[in-house]
Coordinates of C-alpha atoms in Angstrom, one line a residue:
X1 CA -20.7 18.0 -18.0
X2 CA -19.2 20.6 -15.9
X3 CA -17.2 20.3 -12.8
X4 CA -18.5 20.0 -9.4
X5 CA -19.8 23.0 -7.5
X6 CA -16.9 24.3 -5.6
X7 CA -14.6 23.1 -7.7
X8 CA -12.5 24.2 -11.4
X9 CA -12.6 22.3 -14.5
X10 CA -9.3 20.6 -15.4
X11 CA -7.4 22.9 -18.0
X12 CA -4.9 21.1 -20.3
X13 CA -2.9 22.3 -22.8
X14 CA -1.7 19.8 -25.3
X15 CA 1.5 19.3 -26.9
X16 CA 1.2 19.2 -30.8
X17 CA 2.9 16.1 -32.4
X18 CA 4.9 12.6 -30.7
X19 CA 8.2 13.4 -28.4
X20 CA 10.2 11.0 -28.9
X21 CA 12.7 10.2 -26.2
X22 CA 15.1 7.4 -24.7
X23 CA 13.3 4.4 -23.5
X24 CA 14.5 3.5 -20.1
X25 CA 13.1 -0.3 -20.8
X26 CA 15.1 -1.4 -24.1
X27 CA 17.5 1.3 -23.9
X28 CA 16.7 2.6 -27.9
X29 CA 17.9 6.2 -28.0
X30 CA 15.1 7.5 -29.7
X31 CA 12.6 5.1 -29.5
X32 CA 10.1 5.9 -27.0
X33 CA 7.1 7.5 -28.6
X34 CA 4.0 9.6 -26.8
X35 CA 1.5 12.2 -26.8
X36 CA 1.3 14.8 -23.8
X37 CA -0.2 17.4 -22.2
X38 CA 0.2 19.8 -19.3
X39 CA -2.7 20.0 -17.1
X40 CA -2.9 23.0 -15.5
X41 CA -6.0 21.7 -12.9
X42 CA -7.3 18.0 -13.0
X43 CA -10.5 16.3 -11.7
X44 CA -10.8 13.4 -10.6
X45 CA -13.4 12.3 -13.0
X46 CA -11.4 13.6 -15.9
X47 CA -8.5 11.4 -14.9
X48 CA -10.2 8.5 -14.0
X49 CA -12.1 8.6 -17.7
X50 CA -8.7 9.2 -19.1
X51 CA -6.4 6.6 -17.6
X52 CA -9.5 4.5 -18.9
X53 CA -8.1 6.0 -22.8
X54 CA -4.3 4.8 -21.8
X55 CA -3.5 8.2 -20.3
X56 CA -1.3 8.2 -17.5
X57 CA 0.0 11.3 -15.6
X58 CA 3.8 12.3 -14.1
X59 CA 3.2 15.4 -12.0
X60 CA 1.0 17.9 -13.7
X61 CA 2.6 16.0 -16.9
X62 CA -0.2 13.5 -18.6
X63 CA 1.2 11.3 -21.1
X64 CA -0.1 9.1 -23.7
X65 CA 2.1 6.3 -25.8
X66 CA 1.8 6.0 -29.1
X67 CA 1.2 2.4 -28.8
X68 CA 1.6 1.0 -32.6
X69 CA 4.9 3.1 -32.8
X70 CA 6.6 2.7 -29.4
X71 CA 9.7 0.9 -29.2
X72 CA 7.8 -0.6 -25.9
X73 CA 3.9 -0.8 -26.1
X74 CA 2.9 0.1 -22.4
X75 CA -0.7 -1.6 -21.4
X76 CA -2.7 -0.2 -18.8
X77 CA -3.4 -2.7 -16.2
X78 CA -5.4 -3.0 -13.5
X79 CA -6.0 -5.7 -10.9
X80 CA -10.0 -6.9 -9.3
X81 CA -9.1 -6.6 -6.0
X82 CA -12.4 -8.3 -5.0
X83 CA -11.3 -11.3 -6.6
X84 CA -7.5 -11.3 -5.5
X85 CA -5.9 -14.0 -4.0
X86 CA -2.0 -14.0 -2.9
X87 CA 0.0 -16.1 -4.1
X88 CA 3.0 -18.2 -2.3
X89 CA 5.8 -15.4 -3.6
X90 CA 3.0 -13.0 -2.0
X91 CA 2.4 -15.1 1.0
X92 CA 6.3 -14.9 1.3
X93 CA 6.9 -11.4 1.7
X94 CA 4.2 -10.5 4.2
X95 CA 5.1 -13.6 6.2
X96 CA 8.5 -12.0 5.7
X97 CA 7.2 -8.9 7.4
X98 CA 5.5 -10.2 10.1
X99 CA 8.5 -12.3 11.1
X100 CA 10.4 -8.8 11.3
X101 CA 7.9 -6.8 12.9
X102 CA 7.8 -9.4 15.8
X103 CA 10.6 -10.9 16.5
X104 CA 13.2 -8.7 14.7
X105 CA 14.3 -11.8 12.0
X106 CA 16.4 -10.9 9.2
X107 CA 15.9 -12.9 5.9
X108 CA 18.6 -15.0 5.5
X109 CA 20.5 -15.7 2.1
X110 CA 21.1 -13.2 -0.6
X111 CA 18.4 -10.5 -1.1
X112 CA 17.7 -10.2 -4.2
X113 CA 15.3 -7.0 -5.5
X114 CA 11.6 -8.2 -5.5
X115 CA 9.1 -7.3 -8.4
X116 CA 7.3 -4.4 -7.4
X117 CA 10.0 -2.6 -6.3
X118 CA 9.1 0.8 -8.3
X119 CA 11.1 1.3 -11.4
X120 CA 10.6 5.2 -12.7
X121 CA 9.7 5.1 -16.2
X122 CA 11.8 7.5 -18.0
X123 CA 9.5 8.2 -20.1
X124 CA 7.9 10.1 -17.4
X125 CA 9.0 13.7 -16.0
X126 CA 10.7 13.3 -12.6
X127 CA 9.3 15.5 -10.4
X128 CA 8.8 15.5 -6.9
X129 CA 8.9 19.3 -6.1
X130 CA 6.1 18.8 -3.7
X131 CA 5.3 22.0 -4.2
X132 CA 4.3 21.8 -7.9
X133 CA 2.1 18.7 -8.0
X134 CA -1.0 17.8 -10.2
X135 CA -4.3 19.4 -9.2
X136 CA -6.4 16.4 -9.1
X137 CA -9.6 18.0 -6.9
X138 CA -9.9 16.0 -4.1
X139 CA -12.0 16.4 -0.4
X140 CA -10.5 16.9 3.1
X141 CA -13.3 14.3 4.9
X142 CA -11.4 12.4 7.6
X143 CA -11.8 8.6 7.6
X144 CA -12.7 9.2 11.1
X145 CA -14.0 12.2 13.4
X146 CA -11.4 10.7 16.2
X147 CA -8.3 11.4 14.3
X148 CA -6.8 9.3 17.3
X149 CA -9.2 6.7 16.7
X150 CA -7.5 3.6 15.1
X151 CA -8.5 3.0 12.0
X152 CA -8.5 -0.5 10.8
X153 CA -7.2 -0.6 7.3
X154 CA -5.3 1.7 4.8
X155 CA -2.9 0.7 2.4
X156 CA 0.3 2.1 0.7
X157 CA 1.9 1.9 -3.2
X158 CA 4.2 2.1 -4.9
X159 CA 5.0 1.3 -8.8
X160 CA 6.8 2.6 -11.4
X161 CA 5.5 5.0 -14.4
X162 CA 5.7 8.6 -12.8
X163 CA 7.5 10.6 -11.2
X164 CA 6.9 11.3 -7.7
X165 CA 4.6 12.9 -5.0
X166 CA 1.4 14.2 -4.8
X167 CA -1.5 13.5 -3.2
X168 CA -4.5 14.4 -1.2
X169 CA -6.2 14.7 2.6
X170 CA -6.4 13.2 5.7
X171 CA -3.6 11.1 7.9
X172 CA -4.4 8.1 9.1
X173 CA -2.3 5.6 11.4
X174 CA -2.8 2.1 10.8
X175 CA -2.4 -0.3 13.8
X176 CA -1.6 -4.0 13.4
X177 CA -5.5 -5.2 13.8
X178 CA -6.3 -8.1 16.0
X179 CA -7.1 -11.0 13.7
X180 CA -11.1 -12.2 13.9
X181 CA -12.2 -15.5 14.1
X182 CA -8.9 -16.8 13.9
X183 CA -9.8 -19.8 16.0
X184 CA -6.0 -20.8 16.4
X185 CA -5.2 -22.0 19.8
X186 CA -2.0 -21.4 21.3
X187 CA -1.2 -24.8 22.5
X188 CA 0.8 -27.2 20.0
X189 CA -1.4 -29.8 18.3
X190 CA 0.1 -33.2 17.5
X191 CA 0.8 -34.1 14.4
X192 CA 1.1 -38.2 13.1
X193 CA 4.1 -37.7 11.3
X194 CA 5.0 -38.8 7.2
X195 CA 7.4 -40.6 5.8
X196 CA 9.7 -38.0 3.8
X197 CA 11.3 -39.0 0.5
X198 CA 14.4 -40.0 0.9
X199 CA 14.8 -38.8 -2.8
X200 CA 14.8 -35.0 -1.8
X201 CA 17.8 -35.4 1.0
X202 CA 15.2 -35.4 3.7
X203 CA 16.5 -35.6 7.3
X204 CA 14.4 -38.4 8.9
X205 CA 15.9 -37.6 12.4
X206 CA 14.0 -34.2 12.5
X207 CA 10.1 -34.0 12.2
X208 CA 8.2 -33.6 8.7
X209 CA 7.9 -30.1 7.6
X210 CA 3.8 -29.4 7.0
X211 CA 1.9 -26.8 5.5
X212 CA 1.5 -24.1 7.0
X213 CA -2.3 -23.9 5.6
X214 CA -2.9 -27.7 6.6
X215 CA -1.4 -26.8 10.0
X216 CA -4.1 -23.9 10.5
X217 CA -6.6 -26.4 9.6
X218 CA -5.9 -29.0 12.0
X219 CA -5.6 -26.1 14.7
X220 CA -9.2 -24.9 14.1
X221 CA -10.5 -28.4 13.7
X222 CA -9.1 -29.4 17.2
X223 CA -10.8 -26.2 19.1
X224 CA -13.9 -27.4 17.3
X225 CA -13.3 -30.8 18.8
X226 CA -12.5 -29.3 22.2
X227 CA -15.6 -26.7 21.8
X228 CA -17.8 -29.4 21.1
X229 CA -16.4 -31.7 24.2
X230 CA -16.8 -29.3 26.4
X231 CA -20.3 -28.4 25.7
X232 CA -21.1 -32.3 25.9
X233 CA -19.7 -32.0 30.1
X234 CA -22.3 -29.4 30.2
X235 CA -25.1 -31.6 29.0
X236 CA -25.1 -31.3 25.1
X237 CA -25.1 -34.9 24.1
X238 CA -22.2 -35.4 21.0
X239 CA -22.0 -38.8 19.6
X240 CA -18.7 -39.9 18.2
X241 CA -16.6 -36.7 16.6
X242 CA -18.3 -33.9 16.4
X243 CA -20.0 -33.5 12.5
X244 CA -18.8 -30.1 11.3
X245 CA -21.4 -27.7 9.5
X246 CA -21.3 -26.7 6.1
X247 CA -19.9 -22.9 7.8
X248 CA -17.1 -24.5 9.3
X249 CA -15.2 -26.8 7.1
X250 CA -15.4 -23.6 4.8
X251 CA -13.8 -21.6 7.3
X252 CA -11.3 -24.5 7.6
X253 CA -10.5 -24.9 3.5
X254 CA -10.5 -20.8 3.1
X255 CA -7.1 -19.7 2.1
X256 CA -5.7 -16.9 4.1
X257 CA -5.9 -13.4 3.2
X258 CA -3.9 -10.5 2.9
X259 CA -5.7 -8.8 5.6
X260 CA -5.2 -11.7 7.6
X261 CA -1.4 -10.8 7.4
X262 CA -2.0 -7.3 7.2
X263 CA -3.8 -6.9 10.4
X264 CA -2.7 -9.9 12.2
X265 CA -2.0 -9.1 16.1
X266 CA 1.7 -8.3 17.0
X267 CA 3.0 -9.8 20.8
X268 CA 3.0 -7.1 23.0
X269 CA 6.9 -7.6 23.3
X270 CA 7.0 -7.0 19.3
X271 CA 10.7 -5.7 18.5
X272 CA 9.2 -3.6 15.9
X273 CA 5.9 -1.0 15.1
X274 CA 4.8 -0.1 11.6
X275 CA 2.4 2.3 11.3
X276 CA 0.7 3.4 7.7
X277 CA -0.7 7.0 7.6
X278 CA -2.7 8.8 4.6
X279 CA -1.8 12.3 4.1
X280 CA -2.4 15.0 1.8
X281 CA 0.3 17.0 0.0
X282 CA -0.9 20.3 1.7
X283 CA 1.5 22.6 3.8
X284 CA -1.9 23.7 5.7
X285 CA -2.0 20.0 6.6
X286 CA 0.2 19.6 9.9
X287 CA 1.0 16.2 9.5
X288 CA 2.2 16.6 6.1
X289 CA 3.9 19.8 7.0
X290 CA 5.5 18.0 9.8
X291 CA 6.8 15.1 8.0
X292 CA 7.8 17.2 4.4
X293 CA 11.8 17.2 5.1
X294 CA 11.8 13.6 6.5
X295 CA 10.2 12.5 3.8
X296 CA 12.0 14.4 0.9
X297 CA 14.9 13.6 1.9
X298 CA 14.1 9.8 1.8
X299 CA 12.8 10.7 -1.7
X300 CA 16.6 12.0 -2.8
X301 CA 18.5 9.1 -0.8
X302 CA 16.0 6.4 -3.1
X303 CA 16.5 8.2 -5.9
X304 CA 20.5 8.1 -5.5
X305 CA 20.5 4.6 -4.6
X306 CA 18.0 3.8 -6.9
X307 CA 18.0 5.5 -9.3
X308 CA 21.8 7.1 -9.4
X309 CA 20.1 10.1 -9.5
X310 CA 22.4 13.6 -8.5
X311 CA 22.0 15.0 -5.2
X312 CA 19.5 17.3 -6.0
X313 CA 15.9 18.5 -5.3
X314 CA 14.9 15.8 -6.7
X315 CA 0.4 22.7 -4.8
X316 CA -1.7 21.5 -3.0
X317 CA -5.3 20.5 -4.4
X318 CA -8.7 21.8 -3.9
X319 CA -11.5 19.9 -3.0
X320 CA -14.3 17.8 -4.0
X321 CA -16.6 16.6 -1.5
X322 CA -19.1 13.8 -3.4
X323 CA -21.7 12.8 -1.0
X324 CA -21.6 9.3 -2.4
X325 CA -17.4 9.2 -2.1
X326 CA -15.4 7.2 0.4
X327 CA -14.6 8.9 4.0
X328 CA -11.3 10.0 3.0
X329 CA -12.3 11.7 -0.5
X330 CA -11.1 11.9 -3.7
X331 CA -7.6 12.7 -5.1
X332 CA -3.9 12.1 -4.8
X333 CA -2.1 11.0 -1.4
X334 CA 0.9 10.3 0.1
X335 CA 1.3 6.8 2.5
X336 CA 3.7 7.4 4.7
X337 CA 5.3 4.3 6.5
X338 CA 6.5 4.3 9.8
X339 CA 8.7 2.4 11.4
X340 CA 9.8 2.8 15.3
X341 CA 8.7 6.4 14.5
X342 CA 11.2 6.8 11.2
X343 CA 9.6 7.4 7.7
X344 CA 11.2 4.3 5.9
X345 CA 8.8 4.1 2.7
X346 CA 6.3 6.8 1.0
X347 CA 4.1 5.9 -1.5
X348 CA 1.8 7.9 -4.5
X349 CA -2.0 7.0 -5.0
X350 CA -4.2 8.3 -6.8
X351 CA -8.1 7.8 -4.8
X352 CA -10.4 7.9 -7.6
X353 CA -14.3 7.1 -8.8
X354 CA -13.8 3.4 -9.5
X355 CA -10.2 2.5 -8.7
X356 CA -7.4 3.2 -6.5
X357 CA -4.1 3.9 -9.0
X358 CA -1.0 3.1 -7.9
X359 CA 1.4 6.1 -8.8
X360 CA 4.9 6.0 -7.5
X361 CA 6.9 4.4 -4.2
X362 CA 10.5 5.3 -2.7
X363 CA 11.6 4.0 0.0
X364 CA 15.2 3.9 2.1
X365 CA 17.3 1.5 0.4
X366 CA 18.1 0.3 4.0
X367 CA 15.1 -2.0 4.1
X368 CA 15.4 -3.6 1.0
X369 CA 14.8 -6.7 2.2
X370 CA 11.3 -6.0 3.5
X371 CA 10.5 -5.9 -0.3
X372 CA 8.2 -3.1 0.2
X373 CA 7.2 -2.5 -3.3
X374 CA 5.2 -5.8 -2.8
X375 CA 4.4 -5.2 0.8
X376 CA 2.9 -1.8 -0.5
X377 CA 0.9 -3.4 -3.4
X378 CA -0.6 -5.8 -1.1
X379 CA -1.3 -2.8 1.3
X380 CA -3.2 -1.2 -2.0
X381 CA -5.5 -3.7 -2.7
X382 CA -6.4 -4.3 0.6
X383 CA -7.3 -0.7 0.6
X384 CA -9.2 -0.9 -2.0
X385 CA -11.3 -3.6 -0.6
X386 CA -11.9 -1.8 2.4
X387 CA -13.0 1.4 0.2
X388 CA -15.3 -0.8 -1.9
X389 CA -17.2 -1.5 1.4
X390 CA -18.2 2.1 1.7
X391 CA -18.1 3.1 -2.2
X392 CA -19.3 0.2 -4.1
X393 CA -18.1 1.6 -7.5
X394 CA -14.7 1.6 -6.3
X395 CA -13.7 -1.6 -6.9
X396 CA -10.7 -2.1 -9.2
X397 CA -7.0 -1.2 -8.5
X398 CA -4.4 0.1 -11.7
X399 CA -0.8 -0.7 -11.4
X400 CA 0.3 1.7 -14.6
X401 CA 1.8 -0.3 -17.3
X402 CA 2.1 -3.7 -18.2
X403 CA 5.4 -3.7 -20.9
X404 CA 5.6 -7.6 -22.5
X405 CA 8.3 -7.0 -24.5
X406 CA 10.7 -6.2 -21.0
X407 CA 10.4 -9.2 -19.3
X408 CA 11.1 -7.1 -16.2
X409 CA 8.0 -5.3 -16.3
X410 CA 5.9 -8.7 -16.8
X411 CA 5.8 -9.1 -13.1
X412 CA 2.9 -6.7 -12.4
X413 CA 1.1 -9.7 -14.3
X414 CA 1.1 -11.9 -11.6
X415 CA -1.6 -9.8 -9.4
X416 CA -4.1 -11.4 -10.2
X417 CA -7.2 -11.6 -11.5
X418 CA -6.2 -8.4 -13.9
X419 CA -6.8 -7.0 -17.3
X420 CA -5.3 -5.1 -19.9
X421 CA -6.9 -2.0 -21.7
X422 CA -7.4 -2.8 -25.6
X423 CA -5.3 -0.2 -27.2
X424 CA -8.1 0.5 -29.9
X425 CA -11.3 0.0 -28.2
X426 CA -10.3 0.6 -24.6
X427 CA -12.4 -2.4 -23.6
X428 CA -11.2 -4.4 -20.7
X429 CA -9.9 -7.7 -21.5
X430 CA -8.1 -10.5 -19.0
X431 CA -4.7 -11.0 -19.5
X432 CA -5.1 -14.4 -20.0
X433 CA -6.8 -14.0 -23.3
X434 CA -3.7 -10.9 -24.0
X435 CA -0.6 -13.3 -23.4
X436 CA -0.6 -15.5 -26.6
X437 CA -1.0 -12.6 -29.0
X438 CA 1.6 -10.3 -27.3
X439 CA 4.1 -13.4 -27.7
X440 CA 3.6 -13.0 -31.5
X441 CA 3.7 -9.2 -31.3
X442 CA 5.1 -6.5 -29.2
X443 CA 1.3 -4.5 -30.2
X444 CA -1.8 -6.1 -30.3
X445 CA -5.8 -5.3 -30.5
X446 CA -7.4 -7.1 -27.8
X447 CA -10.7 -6.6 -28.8
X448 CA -11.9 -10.1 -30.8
X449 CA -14.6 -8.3 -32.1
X450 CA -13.5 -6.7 -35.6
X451 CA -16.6 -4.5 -36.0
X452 CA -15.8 -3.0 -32.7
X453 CA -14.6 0.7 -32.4
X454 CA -13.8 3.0 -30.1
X455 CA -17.1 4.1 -28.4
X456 CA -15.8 7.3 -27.4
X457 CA -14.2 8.6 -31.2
X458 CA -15.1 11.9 -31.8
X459 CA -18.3 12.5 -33.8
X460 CA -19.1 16.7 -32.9
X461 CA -15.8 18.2 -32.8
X462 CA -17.5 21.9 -32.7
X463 CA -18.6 20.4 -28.8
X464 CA -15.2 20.3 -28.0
X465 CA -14.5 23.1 -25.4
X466 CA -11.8 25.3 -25.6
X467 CA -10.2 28.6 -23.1
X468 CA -9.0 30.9 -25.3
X469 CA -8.0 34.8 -24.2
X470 CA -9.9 33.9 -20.2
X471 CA -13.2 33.2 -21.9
X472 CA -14.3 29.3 -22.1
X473 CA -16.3 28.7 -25.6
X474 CA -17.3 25.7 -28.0
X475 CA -14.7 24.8 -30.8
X476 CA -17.4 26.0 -33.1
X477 CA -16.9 29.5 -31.7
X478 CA -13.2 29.8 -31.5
X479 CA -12.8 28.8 -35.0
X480 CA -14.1 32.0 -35.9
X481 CA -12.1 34.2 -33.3
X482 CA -9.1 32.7 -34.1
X483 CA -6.3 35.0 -35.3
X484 CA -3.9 33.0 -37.4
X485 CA -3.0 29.4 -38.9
X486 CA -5.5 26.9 -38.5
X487 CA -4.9 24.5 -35.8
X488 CA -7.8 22.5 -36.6
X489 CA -5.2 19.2 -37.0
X490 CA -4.4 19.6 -34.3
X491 CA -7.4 20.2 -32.1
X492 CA -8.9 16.9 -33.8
X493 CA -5.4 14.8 -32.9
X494 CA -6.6 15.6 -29.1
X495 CA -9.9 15.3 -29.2
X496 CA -9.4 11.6 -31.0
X497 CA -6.9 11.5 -28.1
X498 CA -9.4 12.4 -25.1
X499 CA -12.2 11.1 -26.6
X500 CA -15.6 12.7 -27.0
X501 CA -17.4 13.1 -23.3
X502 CA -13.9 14.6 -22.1
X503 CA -13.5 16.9 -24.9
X504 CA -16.6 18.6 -23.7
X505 CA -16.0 18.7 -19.9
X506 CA -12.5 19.5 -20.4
X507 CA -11.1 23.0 -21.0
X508 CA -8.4 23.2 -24.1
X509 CA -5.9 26.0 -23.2
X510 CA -5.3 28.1 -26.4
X511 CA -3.5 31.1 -26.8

């Protein structure tokens, strides 16, 4: 399968043999195992089919554990946004947010770092030379042809695994979006108070805390009462208390969403503006162009902070334009987070086929206590449910690795529903069923199915396709123009590697 008209093939030359390399998880020297390859151009099919194999890319790096011989077995994971509910810690931090955003509070306490805060895996190349980033092809369609148009949803990322920038088209603000349907008057709404238990030290002098949820609920139920009294002044006969339908007490028991926190309406007399905007790592892009020192030098003050990186230094893609893709297109992007008009977070994503792949975040160490690496992750998978409404194959959202054996890592576990990728098989399994074998053993087959293999193993080697001196030919072919040793070994190590379909879409650089 070749690449789309308009568009080059990715070219990838592959690095013979495992590095081996200090683990930035369990801190063994030499421990860290992997296979890698430069790729020179990427698509965004080939990357989406390889991160399906365990592949993950750094840059223009594209790395590979050797997951049976890794000090720290490193399980792709992604999250069914579709599916995703947040949880109270979730709940927590966008409440946390919104609290800032309108009335300026600070959270009180200790702030303690949050899960999802990214955490650069040294086992990837650190690069954010913005200038030398992975060619994954991607299209310059703007979500909207008023690009001062609101647009109603757009989220960020952040995340661990790679190193640093990239990405692909278009900028987009995001406004805080009036909530729908809310139904949530602004009077008070008596309450018939509880007794507390004395047990927990309650204070009976000040009223019983409530839900917030069963607070909601009696909200909406009373402006159904009120709705339904006033139409009976206007002649609609009501008997007793009004008998809900079926549609509302659902509405009541639904849990709130994330875009119900996400776009809820600020006051007009907020004390603070965020504003999300998707732009592509191009210098012929003006808002990327205009934002490039603001934002790498919030890259070097995270990594310093962070990271304890030195003060240091810590391409732009071409296009695809699928007819059947999301408005924005295909590729890698930077989400730049505004604040009162200052870039205070920027994450990496990765817009692809089926998923949206969370790549890096940094962000000023200033606002800590925002927790943006969640706040960003919610931002993602809201995204990708608002992508899924105009791409119906992009549904899922990857969040890198999940590591087991660093209990630090295990947090990316709690997004859920999500599954892990079977090391052997690369089926899709749900955690659920992965947690009891990975507390036995730091690598485990997923798969329960013993007879299953890997669907994708090579079987035609001689299909592979390989460019060798500018000219692009089957394996078959080079063999016999080959000058030299055989490199046969290790032509099959990556083709086992890659698997069959993207041996034969993919270009192997020899020279």
């Amino acid at each position: 399968m070749a690449a789309a008209p308009g568009t080059s093939p990715t070219i990838v030359e592959y690095f013979e043999g495992e590095d081996f390399y200090h683990c930035g998880y369990c801190k063994n020297e030499t421990g860290s195992r992997s296979n890698g390859m430069w790729a020179h151009s990427m698509t965004v099919q080939d990357y989406q089919d390889l991160i399906d194999r365990g592949w993950r890319r750094s840059g223009k790096y594209v790395y590979k554990p050797v997951m049976n011989q890794t000090c720290c077995p490193q399980y792709t994971i992604r999250c069914r946004p579709l599916h995703f509910q947040p949880s109270k810690s979730h709940k927590k931090v966008l409440k946390k947010m919104l609290k800032f955003l309108s009335k300026g509070e600070f959270p009180k306490g200790n702030i303690t770092e949050e899960p999802m805060d990214s955490q650069m895996d040294d086992a990837a190349v650190d690069d954010f030379a913005l200038k030398s980033k992975l060619d994954i092809q991607s299209d310059h369609r703007p979500f909207d042809e008023d690009h001062n148009k609101v647009v109603e949803s757009e989220v960020k990322e952040k995340e661990e695994d790679l190193g640093a920038k990239e990405t692909k088209e278009l900028s987009q603000s995001y406004t805080k979006k009036e909530k729908l349907g809310s139904g949530e008057p602004s009077s008070s709404v008596k309450v018939v108070p509880t007794v507390p238990n004395p047990g927990k030290g309650a204070d009976l002098s000040k009223p019983p805390c409530r839900k917030a949820k069963d607070i909601r609920k009696e909200r909406k139920r009373q402006k159904l009462i009120l709705k339904s009294q006033t139409d009976k002044l206007e002649g609609v006969q009501v008997q007793h208390e009004p008998q809900l339908l079926p549609s509302e007490k659902s509405k009541l028991n639904q849990p709130k969403s994330i875009e119900d926190f996400i776009f809820d309406t600020l006051p007009e007399d907020a004390a603070h503006r965020l504003e999300v905007r998707l732009v592509p790592v191009s210098f012929e892009d003006p808002e990327f162009k205009s934002s490039f020192r603001q934002s790498l030098s919030l890259y070097a003050k995270y990594q310093m902070a962070i990271h304890k990186d030195t003060a240091a230094v810590c391409g732009e893609s071409e296009a695809e334009n699928p007819p059947n893709g999301p408005d924005c297109g295909y590729g890698s992007f930077h989400q730049q987070y505004w604040l009162d008009g200052k870039i205070i977070a920027v994450g990496v994503i990765d817009i692809l086929p089926y998923c949206v792949s969370s790549v890096y975040l940094y962000y000023d160490p200033d606002y800590s206590f925002l927790s943006l690496g969640v706040y960003s992750a919610l931002w993602e998978i809201a995204f990708t449910r608002q992508l899924h409404e105009k791409t119906s194959q992009l549904s899922y959202y990857y969040m890198g690795f999940y590591i087991h054996s660093c209990p630090k890592m295990r947090y990316k576990g709690q997004y859920k529903p999500s599954d892990l990728l079977c090391p052997e098989t690369y089926v899709w399994v749900p955690i659920e069923q992965c947690l009891p074998a990975l507390e036995n053993s730091k690598y485990c087959r997923f798969n329960q199915d013993t007879k299953a293999v890997d669907e994708e193993q090579i079987k035609e080697l001689d299909r592979l396709r390989v460019l060798y001196k500018r000219t692009i030919m089957p394996y078959n072919i080079y063999k016999k123009r080959q000058k030299g040793p055989s490199d046969e070994a290790v032509v099959q190590q990556y083709a086992d590697l890659v698997g069959q379909t993207c041996s034969e879409r993919m270009l192997l650089f020899r020279s």
